[in-house]
Short mmCIF file of C-alpha atoms in Angstrom, two decimals:
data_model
loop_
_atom_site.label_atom_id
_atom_site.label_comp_id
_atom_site.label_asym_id
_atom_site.label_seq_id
_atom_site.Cartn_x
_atom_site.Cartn_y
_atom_site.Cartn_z
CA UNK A 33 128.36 71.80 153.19
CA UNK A 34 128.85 68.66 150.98
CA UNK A 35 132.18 67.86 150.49
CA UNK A 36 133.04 66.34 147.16
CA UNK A 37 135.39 65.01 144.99
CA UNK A 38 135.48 64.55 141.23
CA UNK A 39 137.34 61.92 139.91
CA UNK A 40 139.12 62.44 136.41
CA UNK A 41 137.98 65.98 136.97
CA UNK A 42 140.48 66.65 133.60
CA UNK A 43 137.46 65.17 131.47
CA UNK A 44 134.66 66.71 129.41
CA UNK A 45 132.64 65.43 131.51
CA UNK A 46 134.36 66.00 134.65
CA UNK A 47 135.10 69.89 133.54
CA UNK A 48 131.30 70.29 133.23
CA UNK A 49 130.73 68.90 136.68
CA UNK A 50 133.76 71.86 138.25
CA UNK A 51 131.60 74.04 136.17
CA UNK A 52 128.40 73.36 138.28
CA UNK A 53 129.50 72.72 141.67
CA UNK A 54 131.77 75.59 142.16
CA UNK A 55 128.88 77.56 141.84
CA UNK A 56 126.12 75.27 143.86
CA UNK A 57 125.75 77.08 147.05
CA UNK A 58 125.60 73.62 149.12
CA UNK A 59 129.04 71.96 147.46
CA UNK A 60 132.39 72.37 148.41
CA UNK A 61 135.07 70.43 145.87
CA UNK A 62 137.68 69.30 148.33
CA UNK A 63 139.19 66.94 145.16
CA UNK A 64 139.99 67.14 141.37
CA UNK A 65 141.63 64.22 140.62
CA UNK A 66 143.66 64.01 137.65
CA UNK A 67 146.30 61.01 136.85
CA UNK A 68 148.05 63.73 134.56
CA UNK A 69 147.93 67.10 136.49
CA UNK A 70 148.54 66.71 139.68
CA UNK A 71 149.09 70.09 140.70
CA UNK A 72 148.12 71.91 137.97
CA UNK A 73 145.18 74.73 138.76
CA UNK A 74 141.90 73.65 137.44
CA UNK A 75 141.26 76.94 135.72
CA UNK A 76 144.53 76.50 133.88
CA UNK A 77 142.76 73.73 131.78
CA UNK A 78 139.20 74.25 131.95
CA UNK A 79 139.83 77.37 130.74
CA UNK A 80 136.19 78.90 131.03
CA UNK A 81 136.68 78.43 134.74
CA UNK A 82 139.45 81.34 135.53
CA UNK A 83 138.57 83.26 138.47
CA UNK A 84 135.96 80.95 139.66
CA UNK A 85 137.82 78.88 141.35
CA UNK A 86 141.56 78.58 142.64
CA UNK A 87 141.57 74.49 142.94
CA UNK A 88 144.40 72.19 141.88
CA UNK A 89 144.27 68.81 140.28
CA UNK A 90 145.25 66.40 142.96
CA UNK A 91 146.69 62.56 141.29
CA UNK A 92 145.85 60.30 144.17
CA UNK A 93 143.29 62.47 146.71
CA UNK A 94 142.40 61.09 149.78
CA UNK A 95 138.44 60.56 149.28
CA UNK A 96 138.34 59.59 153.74
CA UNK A 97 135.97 63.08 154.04
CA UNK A 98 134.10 62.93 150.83
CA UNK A 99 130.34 62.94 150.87
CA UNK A 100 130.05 62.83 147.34
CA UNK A 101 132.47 60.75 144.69
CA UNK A 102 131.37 61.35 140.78
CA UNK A 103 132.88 58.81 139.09
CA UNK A 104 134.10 60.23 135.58
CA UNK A 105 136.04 56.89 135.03
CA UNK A 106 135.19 53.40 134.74
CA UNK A 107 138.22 52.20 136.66
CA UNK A 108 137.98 54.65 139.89
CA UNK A 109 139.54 53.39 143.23
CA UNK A 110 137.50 53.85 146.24
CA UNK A 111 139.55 52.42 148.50
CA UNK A 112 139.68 55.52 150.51
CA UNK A 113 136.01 56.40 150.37
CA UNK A 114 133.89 56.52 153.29
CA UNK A 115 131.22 53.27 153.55
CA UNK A 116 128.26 56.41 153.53
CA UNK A 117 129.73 58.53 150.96
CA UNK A 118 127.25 59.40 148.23
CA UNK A 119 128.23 57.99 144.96
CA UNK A 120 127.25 58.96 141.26
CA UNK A 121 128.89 57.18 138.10
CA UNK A 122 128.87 59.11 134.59
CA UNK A 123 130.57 56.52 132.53
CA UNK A 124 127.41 54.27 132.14
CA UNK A 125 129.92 51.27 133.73
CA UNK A 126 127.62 50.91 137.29
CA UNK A 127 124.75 50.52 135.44
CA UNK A 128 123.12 47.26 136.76
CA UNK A 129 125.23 46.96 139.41
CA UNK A 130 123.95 46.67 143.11
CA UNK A 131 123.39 49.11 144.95
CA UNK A 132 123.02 51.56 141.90
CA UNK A 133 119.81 53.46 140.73
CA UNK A 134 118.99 54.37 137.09
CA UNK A 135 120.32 58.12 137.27
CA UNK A 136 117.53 59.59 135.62
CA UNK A 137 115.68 61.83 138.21
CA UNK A 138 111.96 61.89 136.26
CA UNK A 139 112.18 58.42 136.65
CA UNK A 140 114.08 57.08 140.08
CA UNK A 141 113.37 60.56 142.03
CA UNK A 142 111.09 58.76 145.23
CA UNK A 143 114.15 56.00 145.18
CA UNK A 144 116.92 58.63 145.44
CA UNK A 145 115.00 60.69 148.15
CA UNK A 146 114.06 57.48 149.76
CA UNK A 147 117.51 56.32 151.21
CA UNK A 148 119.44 55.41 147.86
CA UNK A 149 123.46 56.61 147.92
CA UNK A 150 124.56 55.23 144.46
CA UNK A 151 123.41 56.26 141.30
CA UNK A 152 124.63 55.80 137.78
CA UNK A 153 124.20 58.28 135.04
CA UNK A 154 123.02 56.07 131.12
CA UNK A 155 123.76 57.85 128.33
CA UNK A 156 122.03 61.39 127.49
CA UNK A 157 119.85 59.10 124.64
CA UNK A 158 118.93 56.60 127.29
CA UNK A 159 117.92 59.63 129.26
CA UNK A 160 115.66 61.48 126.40
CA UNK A 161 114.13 57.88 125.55
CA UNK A 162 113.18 57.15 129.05
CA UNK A 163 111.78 60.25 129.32
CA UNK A 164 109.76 60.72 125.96
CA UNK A 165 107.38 57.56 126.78
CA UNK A 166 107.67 57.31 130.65
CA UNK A 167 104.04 59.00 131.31
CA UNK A 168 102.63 56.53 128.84
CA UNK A 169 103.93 53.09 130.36
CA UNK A 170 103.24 55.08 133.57
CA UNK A 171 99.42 54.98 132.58
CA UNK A 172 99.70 51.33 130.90
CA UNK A 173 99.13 53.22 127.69
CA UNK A 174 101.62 51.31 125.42
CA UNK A 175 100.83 48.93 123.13
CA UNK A 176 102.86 46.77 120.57
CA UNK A 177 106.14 48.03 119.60
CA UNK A 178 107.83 51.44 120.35
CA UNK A 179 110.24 52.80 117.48
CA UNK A 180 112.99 55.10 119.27
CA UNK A 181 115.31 56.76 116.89
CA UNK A 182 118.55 57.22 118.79
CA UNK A 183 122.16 56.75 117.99
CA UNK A 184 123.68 53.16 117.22
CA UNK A 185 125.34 53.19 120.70
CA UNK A 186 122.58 53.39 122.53
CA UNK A 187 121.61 50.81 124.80
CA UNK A 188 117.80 49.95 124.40
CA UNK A 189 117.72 47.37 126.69
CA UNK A 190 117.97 49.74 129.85
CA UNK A 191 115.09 51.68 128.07
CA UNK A 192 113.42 48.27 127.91
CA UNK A 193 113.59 47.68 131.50
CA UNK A 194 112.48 50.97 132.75
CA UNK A 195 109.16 50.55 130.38
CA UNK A 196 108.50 46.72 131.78
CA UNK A 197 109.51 48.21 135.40
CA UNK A 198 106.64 50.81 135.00
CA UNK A 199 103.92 48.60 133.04
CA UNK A 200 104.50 45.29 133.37
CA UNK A 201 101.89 43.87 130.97
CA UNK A 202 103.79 45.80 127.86
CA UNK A 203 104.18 43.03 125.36
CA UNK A 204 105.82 45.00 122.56
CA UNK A 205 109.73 45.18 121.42
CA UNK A 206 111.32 48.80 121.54
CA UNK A 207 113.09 48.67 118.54
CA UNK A 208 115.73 51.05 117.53
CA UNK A 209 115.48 53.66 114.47
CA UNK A 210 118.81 54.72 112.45
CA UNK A 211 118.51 58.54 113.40
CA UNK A 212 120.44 60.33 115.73
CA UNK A 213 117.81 62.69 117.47
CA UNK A 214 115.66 61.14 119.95
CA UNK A 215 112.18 60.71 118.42
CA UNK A 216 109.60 57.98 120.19
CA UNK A 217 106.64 56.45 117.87
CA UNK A 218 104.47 54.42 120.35
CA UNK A 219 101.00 52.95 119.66
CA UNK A 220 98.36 53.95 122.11
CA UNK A 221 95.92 51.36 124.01
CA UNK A 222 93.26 53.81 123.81
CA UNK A 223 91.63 56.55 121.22
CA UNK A 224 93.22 60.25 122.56
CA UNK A 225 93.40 63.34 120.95
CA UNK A 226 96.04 65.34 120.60
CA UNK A 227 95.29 67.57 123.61
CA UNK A 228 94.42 64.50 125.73
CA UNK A 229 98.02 63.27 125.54
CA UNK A 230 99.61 66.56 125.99
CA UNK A 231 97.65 67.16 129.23
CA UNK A 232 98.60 64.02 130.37
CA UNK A 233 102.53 64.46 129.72
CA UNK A 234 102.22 67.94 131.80
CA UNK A 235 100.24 66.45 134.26
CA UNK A 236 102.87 63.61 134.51
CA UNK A 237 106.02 66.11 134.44
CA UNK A 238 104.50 68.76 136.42
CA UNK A 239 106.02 68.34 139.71
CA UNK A 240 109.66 68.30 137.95
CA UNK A 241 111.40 70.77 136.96
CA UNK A 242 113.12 70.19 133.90
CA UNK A 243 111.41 68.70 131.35
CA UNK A 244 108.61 70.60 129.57
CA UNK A 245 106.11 70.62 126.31
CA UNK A 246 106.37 72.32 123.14
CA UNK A 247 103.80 73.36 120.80
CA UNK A 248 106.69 73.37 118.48
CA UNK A 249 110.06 71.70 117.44
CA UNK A 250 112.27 72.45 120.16
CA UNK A 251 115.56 73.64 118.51
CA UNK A 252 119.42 73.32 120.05
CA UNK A 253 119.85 76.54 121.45
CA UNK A 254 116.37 76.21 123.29
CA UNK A 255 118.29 73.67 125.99
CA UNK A 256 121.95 74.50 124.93
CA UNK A 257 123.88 75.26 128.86
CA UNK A 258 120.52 73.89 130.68
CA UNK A 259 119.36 70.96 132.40
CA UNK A 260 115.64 71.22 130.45
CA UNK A 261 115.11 68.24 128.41
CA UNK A 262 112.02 69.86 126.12
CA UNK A 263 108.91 67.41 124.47
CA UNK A 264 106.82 67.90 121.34
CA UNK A 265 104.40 65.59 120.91
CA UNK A 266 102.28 64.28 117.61
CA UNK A 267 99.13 62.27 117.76
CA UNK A 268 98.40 60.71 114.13
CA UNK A 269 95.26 58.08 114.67
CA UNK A 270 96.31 56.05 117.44
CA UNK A 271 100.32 56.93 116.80
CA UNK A 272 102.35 58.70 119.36
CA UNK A 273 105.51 60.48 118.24
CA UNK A 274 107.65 62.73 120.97
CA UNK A 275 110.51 64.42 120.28
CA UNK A 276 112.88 65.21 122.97
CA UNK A 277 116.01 67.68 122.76
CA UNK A 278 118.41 68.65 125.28
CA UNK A 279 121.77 69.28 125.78
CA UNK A 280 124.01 66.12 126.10
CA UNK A 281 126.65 67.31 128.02
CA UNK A 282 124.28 69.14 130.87
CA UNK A 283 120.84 67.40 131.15
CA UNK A 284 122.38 64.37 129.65
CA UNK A 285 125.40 63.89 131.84
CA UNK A 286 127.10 66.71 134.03
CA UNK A 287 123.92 68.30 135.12
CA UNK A 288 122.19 65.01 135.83
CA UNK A 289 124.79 63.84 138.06
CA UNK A 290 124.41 67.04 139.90
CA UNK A 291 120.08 66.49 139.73
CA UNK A 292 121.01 63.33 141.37
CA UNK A 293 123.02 64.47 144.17
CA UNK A 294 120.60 66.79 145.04
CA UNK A 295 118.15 64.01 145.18
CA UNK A 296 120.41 62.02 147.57
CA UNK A 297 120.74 64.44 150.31
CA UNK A 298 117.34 65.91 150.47
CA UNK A 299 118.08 69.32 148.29
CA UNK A 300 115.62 71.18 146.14
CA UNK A 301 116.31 69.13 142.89
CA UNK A 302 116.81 72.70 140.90
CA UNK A 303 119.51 74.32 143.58
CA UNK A 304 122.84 74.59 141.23
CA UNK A 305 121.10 74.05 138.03
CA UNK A 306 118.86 77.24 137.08
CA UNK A 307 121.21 78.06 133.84
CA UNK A 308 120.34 80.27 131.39
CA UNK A 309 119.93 78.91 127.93
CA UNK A 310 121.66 80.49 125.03
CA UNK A 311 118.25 81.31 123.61
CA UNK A 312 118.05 82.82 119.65
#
């Protein structure tokens, strides 16, 4: 079993991550850390966990026999923490740093199965913008500026890198839009049809498991609860625009970090994260 601990487990994002893990047949939670509630039962604040789980909020855990640290706060001590203990950063904070991969599985999967054991988790937007034109630079299909419509605190220049990282010759600006769903408009270097560029994106995203195409507008409760991250893609003359949905607290953080993890020590990518959407 994996042993992990969750630090500032009180969090949204850290009461998502108890959500997940109690129930991932490979995990046991040995720590909840909590500055606040040190002793306090888990399920007496994240309420929709009673009689999951009978943990208590620990304020300084010993991390010495931790395989796995998620890092739900920028200023975590790891003093305690083993040298080959996995860890995964949610606040965006590690981003950059060495040692860390770009937590987005679709993108850093062969690096995280490869020997990586950090991993920092960019904002769900970063995530859906990576994802919406990564089988395009993948091909060296991008040319001249990309448009992303995502919220003002999104960080660009992480999506930036990840395009130049997979086509290097990309001499366009991605430029940010003002709204606050992620929508990519990218200019093609060749002529495809509609169906050309939709068989490439499933061709690109078909050994994944969590990100799919729509003939339609995905809508919330299509990837509300899940870890899906859904496309729909437009091709007006040479004019790409995707649209990505999913749900910013799962795919886009939580669930993620958990897609990560898995990726680290060798698990099935999907074990723990089969959720059923809330559907309509």
């Amino acid at each position: 079993m994996i042993k992990a601990s969750i630090l500032d487990a009180d969090s949204d994002a850290g009461g998502e991550l108890l959500r997940l893990l109690i129930h991932h047949p490979d995990v046991n939670i040995i720590n909840a850390q909590s500055a606040d509630r040190d002793g306090q039962l888990v399920s007496d604040f994240h309420f929709g966990l009673v009689g999951d789980t009978d943990l208590r909020f620990s304020d300084d855990p010993d991390l010495s026999k931790s395989n796995v640290i998620f890092l739900c706060r920028p200023d975590a001590d790891l003093s305690s923490a083993p040298e080959d203990a996995r860890i995964i950063d949610l606040t965006g904070q590690r981003i950059g740093q060495p040692g860390f991969v770009l937590g987005i599985g679709e993108l850093n999967r062969k690096d995280m199965v490869r020997g990586a054991t950090r991993a920092a988790i960019p904002h769900p937007s970063v995530q859906a913008a990576v994802i919406t034109i990564l089988p395009l630079a993948k091909r060296g299909e991008l040319r001249g500026d990309i448009v992303i419509d995502v919220p003002a605190d999104t960080d660009i220049s992480i999506v930036e890198t990840a395009v130049r990282g997979l086509q290097p010759d990309f001499s366009g600006r991605i430029l940010r839009g003002n709204a606050t769903d992620c929508t990519a408009r990218a200019t093609l270097q060749t002529n495809c049809t509609g169906s050309d560029i939709r068989a490439l994106y499933r061709e690109a995203y078909d050994d994944h498991n969590f990100v799919f195409v729509l003939s339609r507008i995905p809508v919330a409760a299509d990837v509300a609860n899940t870890n899906k991250c859904l496309l729909n893609l437009k091709v007006d003359d040479n004019t790409l625009t995707v649209t990505a949905l999913m749900d910013p607290a799962i795919k886009g953080c939580a669930g993620s970090a958990v897609h990560c993890m898995n990726l680290l020590f060798g698990l099935h990518e999907v074990i723990g994260l089969q959720l059923k959407a809330l559907g309509h």
